[in-house]
């Protein structure tokens, strides 16, 4: 029986490149863990940096973001409010373009850093990860909510799609040894290891749902009660999003 995962999917990264800085927003909760991670990427001594996921419109958090500037660009991993709510206010305080829905393969070069967008739909339809490399070959991947620092993420049906999510995890599984900087929780030492863990967990959950459906339970809320019985009930509404995504996936992949 697959149990609810609350621990990191792989080892924590105890050291990150000197051009990575975390500004964690003060919005902790069941879905946001310790709060939304806002990442600032800037080579030491370089004037401009890159800001990823400004987070909530919290005055103190915005002040810290502005103080850590200036920025050449503001990037968004996806459009959920806990990642982008600050954008309208921030636009009036920093002189940097906000990059919405960055296309796969788009490359940005700022102060010795090369940032490449990787389309990773699944959690949401617009989810993007960012592969960042410096001139010495050090790399990190900013994973938004596609891979979290603790536990697993939700497939936010109907915008999120499980088939897309599995494909995105397979793509991220190619980045062995590259640290993952998630949208929530601590940084992880190996993006690929985390992606493979997520893939195995998703397949196990899918098998559970398949068995429950075969037994005649098809109502999403009833499936949640069966499959996610070990999960805090406060998270059941989010679990139902994933269940609906799983049921839609099974309808496509397991035709009667």
PDB file of C-alpha atoms in Angstrom:
ATOM      1  CA  UNK A   1       0.000   0.000   0.000  1.00  0.00           C
ATOM      2  CA  UNK A   2       1.434   3.353  -0.995  1.00  0.00           C
ATOM      3  CA  UNK A   3       1.478   5.794   1.913  1.00  0.00           C
ATOM      4  CA  UNK A   4       1.364   9.576   1.956  1.00  0.00           C
ATOM      5  CA  UNK A   5       4.820  11.056   1.339  1.00  0.00           C
ATOM      6  CA  UNK A   6       5.911  13.949   3.556  1.00  0.00           C
ATOM      7  CA  UNK A   7       9.703  13.542   3.442  1.00  0.00           C
ATOM      8  CA  UNK A   8      12.026  14.869   0.706  1.00  0.00           C
ATOM      9  CA  UNK A   9      12.143  12.734  -2.436  1.00  0.00           C
ATOM     10  CA  UNK A  10      15.951  12.645  -2.287  1.00  0.00           C
ATOM     11  CA  UNK A  11      18.781  14.056  -0.173  1.00  0.00           C
ATOM     12  CA  UNK A  12      18.781  17.730   0.683  1.00  0.00           C
ATOM     13  CA  UNK A  13      21.313  20.027  -0.963  1.00  0.00           C
ATOM     14  CA  UNK A  14      23.540  21.334   1.830  1.00  0.00           C
ATOM     15  CA  UNK A  15      25.413  23.697  -0.490  1.00  0.00           C
ATOM     16  CA  UNK A  16      24.300  25.675  -3.522  1.00  0.00           C
ATOM     17  CA  UNK A  17      26.242  27.877  -5.955  1.00  0.00           C
ATOM     18  CA  UNK A  18      27.132  31.299  -4.602  1.00  0.00           C
ATOM     19  CA  UNK A  19      24.890  32.904  -7.216  1.00  0.00           C
ATOM     20  CA  UNK A  20      21.735  31.374  -5.716  1.00  0.00           C
ATOM     21  CA  UNK A  21      19.799  33.131  -2.957  1.00  0.00           C
ATOM     22  CA  UNK A  22      16.502  32.076  -1.386  1.00  0.00           C
ATOM     23  CA  UNK A  23      13.929  34.600  -0.202  1.00  0.00           C
ATOM     24  CA  UNK A  24      11.150  32.560   1.415  1.00  0.00           C
ATOM     25  CA  UNK A  25       7.747  34.227   1.616  1.00  0.00           C
ATOM     26  CA  UNK A  26       5.916  34.249   4.983  1.00  0.00           C
ATOM     27  CA  UNK A  27       2.930  32.236   3.742  1.00  0.00           C
ATOM     28  CA  UNK A  28       3.321  28.782   5.305  1.00  0.00           C
ATOM     29  CA  UNK A  29       0.470  26.308   5.069  1.00  0.00           C
ATOM     30  CA  UNK A  30      -0.558  22.748   4.142  1.00  0.00           C
ATOM     31  CA  UNK A  31      -0.142  23.469   0.417  1.00  0.00           C
ATOM     32  CA  UNK A  32       2.793  25.898   0.589  1.00  0.00           C
ATOM     33  CA  UNK A  33       4.868  24.019   3.210  1.00  0.00           C
ATOM     34  CA  UNK A  34       7.268  26.564   4.796  1.00  0.00           C
ATOM     35  CA  UNK A  35       6.139  29.233   2.334  1.00  0.00           C
ATOM     36  CA  UNK A  36       6.693  30.081  -1.319  1.00  0.00           C
ATOM     37  CA  UNK A  37      10.335  30.068  -2.399  1.00  0.00           C
ATOM     38  CA  UNK A  38      11.392  33.178  -4.297  1.00  0.00           C
ATOM     39  CA  UNK A  39      14.771  32.611  -5.917  1.00  0.00           C
ATOM     40  CA  UNK A  40      17.299  35.319  -6.784  1.00  0.00           C
ATOM     41  CA  UNK A  41      20.045  34.337  -9.230  1.00  0.00           C
ATOM     42  CA  UNK A  42      23.017  36.687  -9.562  1.00  0.00           C
ATOM     43  CA  UNK A  43      26.714  36.132 -10.117  1.00  0.00           C
ATOM     44  CA  UNK A  44      28.759  37.888  -7.394  1.00  0.00           C
ATOM     45  CA  UNK A  45      29.835  41.321  -8.537  1.00  0.00           C
ATOM     46  CA  UNK A  46      27.363  41.446 -11.420  1.00  0.00           C
ATOM     47  CA  UNK A  47      24.830  44.286 -11.362  1.00  0.00           C
ATOM     48  CA  UNK A  48      21.741  42.459 -12.624  1.00  0.00           C
ATOM     49  CA  UNK A  49      20.128  39.246 -11.521  1.00  0.00           C
ATOM     50  CA  UNK A  50      17.111  37.101 -12.342  1.00  0.00           C
ATOM     51  CA  UNK A  51      14.096  36.798 -10.042  1.00  0.00           C
ATOM     52  CA  UNK A  52      12.019  33.612 -10.098  1.00  0.00           C
ATOM     53  CA  UNK A  53       8.494  33.459  -8.592  1.00  0.00           C
ATOM     54  CA  UNK A  54       7.886  36.704  -6.653  1.00  0.00           C
ATOM     55  CA  UNK A  55       5.273  34.916  -4.545  1.00  0.00           C
ATOM     56  CA  UNK A  56       2.465  36.480  -2.514  1.00  0.00           C
ATOM     57  CA  UNK A  57       1.747  40.203  -2.262  1.00  0.00           C
ATOM     58  CA  UNK A  58       3.189  40.490   1.242  1.00  0.00           C
ATOM     59  CA  UNK A  59       4.667  43.947   1.922  1.00  0.00           C
ATOM     60  CA  UNK A  60       7.715  42.742   3.836  1.00  0.00           C
ATOM     61  CA  UNK A  61       8.461  40.058   1.257  1.00  0.00           C
ATOM     62  CA  UNK A  62       8.213  42.608  -1.540  1.00  0.00           C
ATOM     63  CA  UNK A  63      10.609  44.897   0.310  1.00  0.00           C
ATOM     64  CA  UNK A  64      13.177  42.082   0.524  1.00  0.00           C
ATOM     65  CA  UNK A  65      12.774  41.335  -3.180  1.00  0.00           C
ATOM     66  CA  UNK A  66      13.304  44.964  -4.149  1.00  0.00           C
ATOM     67  CA  UNK A  67      16.329  45.265  -1.845  1.00  0.00           C
ATOM     68  CA  UNK A  68      17.910  42.204  -3.504  1.00  0.00           C
ATOM     69  CA  UNK A  69      17.627  43.791  -6.981  1.00  0.00           C
ATOM     70  CA  UNK A  70      18.130  45.091  -9.582  1.00  0.00           C
ATOM     71  CA  UNK A  71      16.909  42.439 -11.997  1.00  0.00           C
ATOM     72  CA  UNK A  72      17.161  41.880 -15.721  1.00  0.00           C
ATOM     73  CA  UNK A  73      14.062  39.663 -15.767  1.00  0.00           C
ATOM     74  CA  UNK A  74      11.321  38.204 -13.599  1.00  0.00           C
ATOM     75  CA  UNK A  75      10.452  34.580 -14.407  1.00  0.00           C
ATOM     76  CA  UNK A  76       7.406  32.570 -13.361  1.00  0.00           C
ATOM     77  CA  UNK A  77       7.263  28.783 -13.006  1.00  0.00           C
ATOM     78  CA  UNK A  78       3.445  28.801 -13.264  1.00  0.00           C
ATOM     79  CA  UNK A  79       0.461  31.003 -12.622  1.00  0.00           C
ATOM     80  CA  UNK A  80      -0.815  29.922  -9.202  1.00  0.00           C
ATOM     81  CA  UNK A  81      -1.424  32.918  -6.906  1.00  0.00           C
ATOM     82  CA  UNK A  82       1.098  31.871  -4.262  1.00  0.00           C
ATOM     83  CA  UNK A  83       3.783  32.280  -6.941  1.00  0.00           C
ATOM     84  CA  UNK A  84       2.570  35.305  -8.903  1.00  0.00           C
ATOM     85  CA  UNK A  85       0.288  37.390  -6.698  1.00  0.00           C
ATOM     86  CA  UNK A  86       3.083  39.924  -6.116  1.00  0.00           C
ATOM     87  CA  UNK A  87       3.656  40.565  -9.830  1.00  0.00           C
ATOM     88  CA  UNK A  88       1.334  43.567 -10.321  1.00  0.00           C
ATOM     89  CA  UNK A  89       2.741  45.421  -7.300  1.00  0.00           C
ATOM     90  CA  UNK A  90       6.309  44.417  -8.079  1.00  0.00           C
ATOM     91  CA  UNK A  91       5.992  45.740 -11.626  1.00  0.00           C
ATOM     92  CA  UNK A  92       5.812  49.235 -10.212  1.00  0.00           C
ATOM     93  CA  UNK A  93       8.856  48.793  -8.003  1.00  0.00           C
ATOM     94  CA  UNK A  94      11.440  47.026 -10.165  1.00  0.00           C
ATOM     95  CA  UNK A  95      12.448  47.924 -13.698  1.00  0.00           C
ATOM     96  CA  UNK A  96      12.479  44.433 -15.177  1.00  0.00           C
ATOM     97  CA  UNK A  97      10.202  42.667 -17.664  1.00  0.00           C
ATOM     98  CA  UNK A  98       7.999  39.869 -16.325  1.00  0.00           C
ATOM     99  CA  UNK A  99       8.254  36.806 -18.557  1.00  0.00           C
ATOM    100  CA  UNK A 100       4.850  35.096 -18.710  1.00  0.00           C
ATOM    101  CA  UNK A 101       4.401  31.597 -20.168  1.00  0.00           C
ATOM    102  CA  UNK A 102       7.992  31.273 -21.380  1.00  0.00           C
ATOM    103  CA  UNK A 103       8.217  28.938 -24.376  1.00  0.00           C
ATOM    104  CA  UNK A 104      10.166  25.691 -24.190  1.00  0.00           C
ATOM    105  CA  UNK A 105      13.821  26.183 -25.078  1.00  0.00           C
ATOM    106  CA  UNK A 106      13.804  29.943 -24.568  1.00  0.00           C
ATOM    107  CA  UNK A 107      17.243  31.057 -23.377  1.00  0.00           C
ATOM    108  CA  UNK A 108      18.103  34.118 -21.322  1.00  0.00           C
ATOM    109  CA  UNK A 109      21.693  35.222 -20.665  1.00  0.00           C
ATOM    110  CA  UNK A 110      22.272  37.534 -17.718  1.00  0.00           C
ATOM    111  CA  UNK A 111      25.573  38.332 -16.055  1.00  0.00           C
ATOM    112  CA  UNK A 112      27.338  35.063 -16.789  1.00  0.00           C
ATOM    113  CA  UNK A 113      24.246  32.911 -16.199  1.00  0.00           C
ATOM    114  CA  UNK A 114      22.374  31.048 -18.919  1.00  0.00           C
ATOM    115  CA  UNK A 115      18.740  30.319 -18.117  1.00  0.00           C
ATOM    116  CA  UNK A 116      16.875  27.825 -20.317  1.00  0.00           C
ATOM    117  CA  UNK A 117      13.135  27.210 -20.059  1.00  0.00           C
ATOM    118  CA  UNK A 118      11.942  23.590 -19.927  1.00  0.00           C
ATOM    119  CA  UNK A 119       8.218  23.149 -20.501  1.00  0.00           C
ATOM    120  CA  UNK A 120       7.005  20.748 -17.799  1.00  0.00           C
ATOM    121  CA  UNK A 121       3.181  20.771 -17.848  1.00  0.00           C
ATOM    122  CA  UNK A 122       1.261  18.540 -15.492  1.00  0.00           C
ATOM    123  CA  UNK A 123       0.931  20.247 -12.134  1.00  0.00           C
ATOM    124  CA  UNK A 124      -0.634  22.995 -14.245  1.00  0.00           C
ATOM    125  CA  UNK A 125      -0.853  23.431 -17.980  1.00  0.00           C
ATOM    126  CA  UNK A 126       1.595  26.341 -17.895  1.00  0.00           C
ATOM    127  CA  UNK A 127       4.257  24.838 -15.610  1.00  0.00           C
ATOM    128  CA  UNK A 128       7.843  25.590 -16.629  1.00  0.00           C
ATOM    129  CA  UNK A 129      11.157  24.654 -15.031  1.00  0.00           C
ATOM    130  CA  UNK A 130      14.325  26.684 -15.540  1.00  0.00           C
ATOM    131  CA  UNK A 131      17.746  25.117 -16.072  1.00  0.00           C
ATOM    132  CA  UNK A 132      20.434  27.594 -15.027  1.00  0.00           C
ATOM    133  CA  UNK A 133      24.178  27.267 -15.701  1.00  0.00           C
ATOM    134  CA  UNK A 134      27.120  29.513 -14.946  1.00  0.00           C
ATOM    135  CA  UNK A 135      30.336  29.902 -16.921  1.00  0.00           C
ATOM    136  CA  UNK A 136      32.033  27.212 -14.805  1.00  0.00           C
ATOM    137  CA  UNK A 137      29.396  24.615 -15.656  1.00  0.00           C
ATOM    138  CA  UNK A 138      27.575  24.633 -12.319  1.00  0.00           C
ATOM    139  CA  UNK A 139      23.885  23.951 -12.892  1.00  0.00           C
ATOM    140  CA  UNK A 140      20.608  24.048 -10.975  1.00  0.00           C
ATOM    141  CA  UNK A 141      16.988  23.484 -11.988  1.00  0.00           C
ATOM    142  CA  UNK A 142      14.205  25.621 -10.593  1.00  0.00           C
ATOM    143  CA  UNK A 143      11.270  23.213 -10.468  1.00  0.00           C
ATOM    144  CA  UNK A 144       8.363  25.322  -9.219  1.00  0.00           C
ATOM    145  CA  UNK A 145       5.651  22.949  -8.009  1.00  0.00           C
ATOM    146  CA  UNK A 146       6.589  20.179 -10.440  1.00  0.00           C
ATOM    147  CA  UNK A 147       9.015  18.829  -7.815  1.00  0.00           C
ATOM    148  CA  UNK A 148       8.750  19.998  -4.213  1.00  0.00           C
ATOM    149  CA  UNK A 149      11.359  20.026  -1.494  1.00  0.00           C
ATOM    150  CA  UNK A 150       9.196  17.798   0.722  1.00  0.00           C
ATOM    151  CA  UNK A 151       6.426  15.389  -0.137  1.00  0.00           C
ATOM    152  CA  UNK A 152       4.747  15.239  -3.513  1.00  0.00           C
ATOM    153  CA  UNK A 153       2.754  17.766  -5.486  1.00  0.00           C
ATOM    154  CA  UNK A 154      -0.834  17.821  -6.700  1.00  0.00           C
ATOM    155  CA  UNK A 155      -1.973  17.505 -10.293  1.00  0.00           C
ATOM    156  CA  UNK A 156      -4.326  20.480 -10.311  1.00  0.00           C
ATOM    157  CA  UNK A 157      -7.126  19.060 -12.482  1.00  0.00           C
ATOM    158  CA  UNK A 158      -8.659  20.139 -14.815  1.00  0.00           C
ATOM    159  CA  UNK A 159      -5.807  22.470 -15.789  1.00  0.00           C
ATOM    160  CA  UNK A 160      -3.284  19.884 -14.660  1.00  0.00           C
ATOM    161  CA  UNK A 161      -2.966  16.619 -16.581  1.00  0.00           C
ATOM    162  CA  UNK A 162      -1.457  13.393 -15.255  1.00  0.00           C
ATOM    163  CA  UNK A 163      -0.201  12.171 -18.619  1.00  0.00           C
ATOM    164  CA  UNK A 164       1.606  15.460 -19.156  1.00  0.00           C
ATOM    165  CA  UNK A 165       2.961  15.304 -15.622  1.00  0.00           C
ATOM    166  CA  UNK A 166       4.427  11.828 -16.081  1.00  0.00           C
ATOM    167  CA  UNK A 167       6.071  12.958 -19.326  1.00  0.00           C
ATOM    168  CA  UNK A 168       7.503  16.030 -17.573  1.00  0.00           C
ATOM    169  CA  UNK A 169       8.931  13.891 -14.769  1.00  0.00           C
ATOM    170  CA  UNK A 170      10.560  11.623 -17.345  1.00  0.00           C
ATOM    171  CA  UNK A 171      12.152  14.715 -18.872  1.00  0.00           C
ATOM    172  CA  UNK A 172      13.478  15.894 -15.500  1.00  0.00           C
ATOM    173  CA  UNK A 173      14.813  12.403 -14.767  1.00  0.00           C
ATOM    174  CA  UNK A 174      17.568  13.122 -17.312  1.00  0.00           C
ATOM    175  CA  UNK A 175      19.230  15.727 -15.053  1.00  0.00           C
ATOM    176  CA  UNK A 176      21.309  13.484 -12.822  1.00  0.00           C
ATOM    177  CA  UNK A 177      23.251  15.277 -10.119  1.00  0.00           C
ATOM    178  CA  UNK A 178      21.706  18.676 -10.839  1.00  0.00           C
ATOM    179  CA  UNK A 179      20.287  20.310  -7.675  1.00  0.00           C
ATOM    180  CA  UNK A 180      16.559  21.079  -7.722  1.00  0.00           C
ATOM    181  CA  UNK A 181      15.385  24.429  -6.359  1.00  0.00           C
ATOM    182  CA  UNK A 182      11.674  23.893  -5.693  1.00  0.00           C
ATOM    183  CA  UNK A 183       8.814  26.308  -5.297  1.00  0.00           C
ATOM    184  CA  UNK A 184       8.263  25.095  -1.728  1.00  0.00           C
ATOM    185  CA  UNK A 185      10.480  23.307   0.758  1.00  0.00           C
ATOM    186  CA  UNK A 186      14.249  22.794   0.836  1.00  0.00           C
ATOM    187  CA  UNK A 187      16.561  22.415  -2.146  1.00  0.00           C
ATOM    188  CA  UNK A 188      17.288  18.848  -3.247  1.00  0.00           C
ATOM    189  CA  UNK A 189      20.672  17.512  -4.268  1.00  0.00           C
ATOM    190  CA  UNK A 190      19.551  15.565  -7.367  1.00  0.00           C
ATOM    191  CA  UNK A 191      16.670  16.547  -9.639  1.00  0.00           C
ATOM    192  CA  UNK A 192      16.762  13.252 -11.538  1.00  0.00           C
ATOM    193  CA  UNK A 193      16.579  11.135  -8.388  1.00  0.00           C
ATOM    194  CA  UNK A 194      13.613  13.164  -7.165  1.00  0.00           C
ATOM    195  CA  UNK A 195      11.868  12.835 -10.535  1.00  0.00           C
ATOM    196  CA  UNK A 196      12.344   9.064 -10.550  1.00  0.00           C
ATOM    197  CA  UNK A 197      10.960   8.843  -7.012  1.00  0.00           C
ATOM    198  CA  UNK A 198       7.938  10.892  -8.066  1.00  0.00           C
ATOM    199  CA  UNK A 199       7.391   8.665 -11.092  1.00  0.00           C
ATOM    200  CA  UNK A 200       7.426   5.515  -8.973  1.00  0.00           C
ATOM    201  CA  UNK A 201       5.085   7.081  -6.418  1.00  0.00           C
ATOM    202  CA  UNK A 202       2.640   8.252  -9.107  1.00  0.00           C
ATOM    203  CA  UNK A 203       2.550   4.829 -10.722  1.00  0.00           C
ATOM    204  CA  UNK A 204       1.910   3.190  -7.355  1.00  0.00           C
ATOM    205  CA  UNK A 205      -0.925   5.624  -6.613  1.00  0.00           C
ATOM    206  CA  UNK A 206      -2.335   5.012 -10.073  1.00  0.00           C
ATOM    207  CA  UNK A 207      -2.356   1.271  -9.428  1.00  0.00           C
ATOM    208  CA  UNK A 208      -4.277   1.885  -6.199  1.00  0.00           C
ATOM    209  CA  UNK A 209      -6.855   3.994  -8.003  1.00  0.00           C
ATOM    210  CA  UNK A 210      -7.122   1.363 -10.731  1.00  0.00           C
ATOM    211  CA  UNK A 211      -7.860  -1.311  -8.114  1.00  0.00           C
ATOM    212  CA  UNK A 212     -10.466   0.820  -6.352  1.00  0.00           C
ATOM    213  CA  UNK A 213     -12.210   1.592  -9.639  1.00  0.00           C
ATOM    214  CA  UNK A 214     -12.197  -2.100 -10.542  1.00  0.00           C
ATOM    215  CA  UNK A 215     -13.977  -2.750  -7.243  1.00  0.00           C
ATOM    216  CA  UNK A 216     -16.743  -0.388  -8.320  1.00  0.00           C
ATOM    217  CA  UNK A 217     -15.739   2.853  -6.579  1.00  0.00           C
ATOM    218  CA  UNK A 218     -15.748   5.610  -9.175  1.00  0.00           C
ATOM    219  CA  UNK A 219     -16.911   8.764  -7.390  1.00  0.00           C
ATOM    220  CA  UNK A 220     -13.802  10.969  -6.958  1.00  0.00           C
ATOM    221  CA  UNK A 221     -14.533  11.813  -3.312  1.00  0.00           C
ATOM    222  CA  UNK A 222     -15.069   8.123  -2.526  1.00  0.00           C
ATOM    223  CA  UNK A 223     -11.803   7.233  -4.272  1.00  0.00           C
ATOM    224  CA  UNK A 224     -10.008   9.817  -2.134  1.00  0.00           C
ATOM    225  CA  UNK A 225     -11.454   8.248   1.026  1.00  0.00           C
ATOM    226  CA  UNK A 226     -10.161   4.847  -0.070  1.00  0.00           C
ATOM    227  CA  UNK A 227      -6.753   5.733  -1.523  1.00  0.00           C
ATOM    228  CA  UNK A 228      -5.802   8.773   0.557  1.00  0.00           C
ATOM    229  CA  UNK A 229      -7.122   7.553   3.895  1.00  0.00           C
ATOM    230  CA  UNK A 230      -3.708   8.184   5.500  1.00  0.00           C
ATOM    231  CA  UNK A 231      -3.679  11.835   4.385  1.00  0.00           C
ATOM    232  CA  UNK A 232      -4.771  14.714   6.616  1.00  0.00           C
ATOM    233  CA  UNK A 233      -8.397  15.441   5.731  1.00  0.00           C
ATOM    234  CA  UNK A 234      -7.469  19.106   5.264  1.00  0.00           C
ATOM    235  CA  UNK A 235      -5.629  17.961   2.122  1.00  0.00           C
ATOM    236  CA  UNK A 236      -8.476  15.836   0.739  1.00  0.00           C
ATOM    237  CA  UNK A 237      -9.807  18.615  -1.547  1.00  0.00           C
ATOM    238  CA  UNK A 238      -6.368  18.857  -3.161  1.00  0.00           C
ATOM    239  CA  UNK A 239      -6.134  15.062  -3.290  1.00  0.00           C
ATOM    240  CA  UNK A 240      -9.438  15.053  -5.165  1.00  0.00           C
ATOM    241  CA  UNK A 241      -7.828  17.171  -7.906  1.00  0.00           C
ATOM    242  CA  UNK A 242      -5.192  14.469  -8.316  1.00  0.00           C
ATOM    243  CA  UNK A 243      -7.809  11.714  -8.219  1.00  0.00           C
ATOM    244  CA  UNK A 244      -9.832  13.403 -10.949  1.00  0.00           C
ATOM    245  CA  UNK A 245      -6.640  13.665 -12.993  1.00  0.00           C
ATOM    246  CA  UNK A 246      -5.941   9.973 -12.344  1.00  0.00           C
ATOM    247  CA  UNK A 247      -9.457   8.950 -13.355  1.00  0.00           C
ATOM    248  CA  UNK A 248      -9.205  10.981 -16.563  1.00  0.00           C
ATOM    249  CA  UNK A 249      -5.849   9.372 -17.306  1.00  0.00           C
ATOM    250  CA  UNK A 250      -7.242   5.862 -16.730  1.00  0.00           C
ATOM    251  CA  UNK A 251     -10.208   6.567 -18.984  1.00  0.00           C
ATOM    252  CA  UNK A 252      -7.746   7.324 -21.773  1.00  0.00           C
ATOM    253  CA  UNK A 253      -5.180   4.625 -21.066  1.00  0.00           C
ATOM    254  CA  UNK A 254      -7.417   1.771 -19.794  1.00  0.00           C
ATOM    255  CA  UNK A 255     -10.379   1.797 -22.203  1.00  0.00           C
ATOM    256  CA  UNK A 256     -13.173  -0.582 -21.299  1.00  0.00           C
TER     257      UNK A 256
END
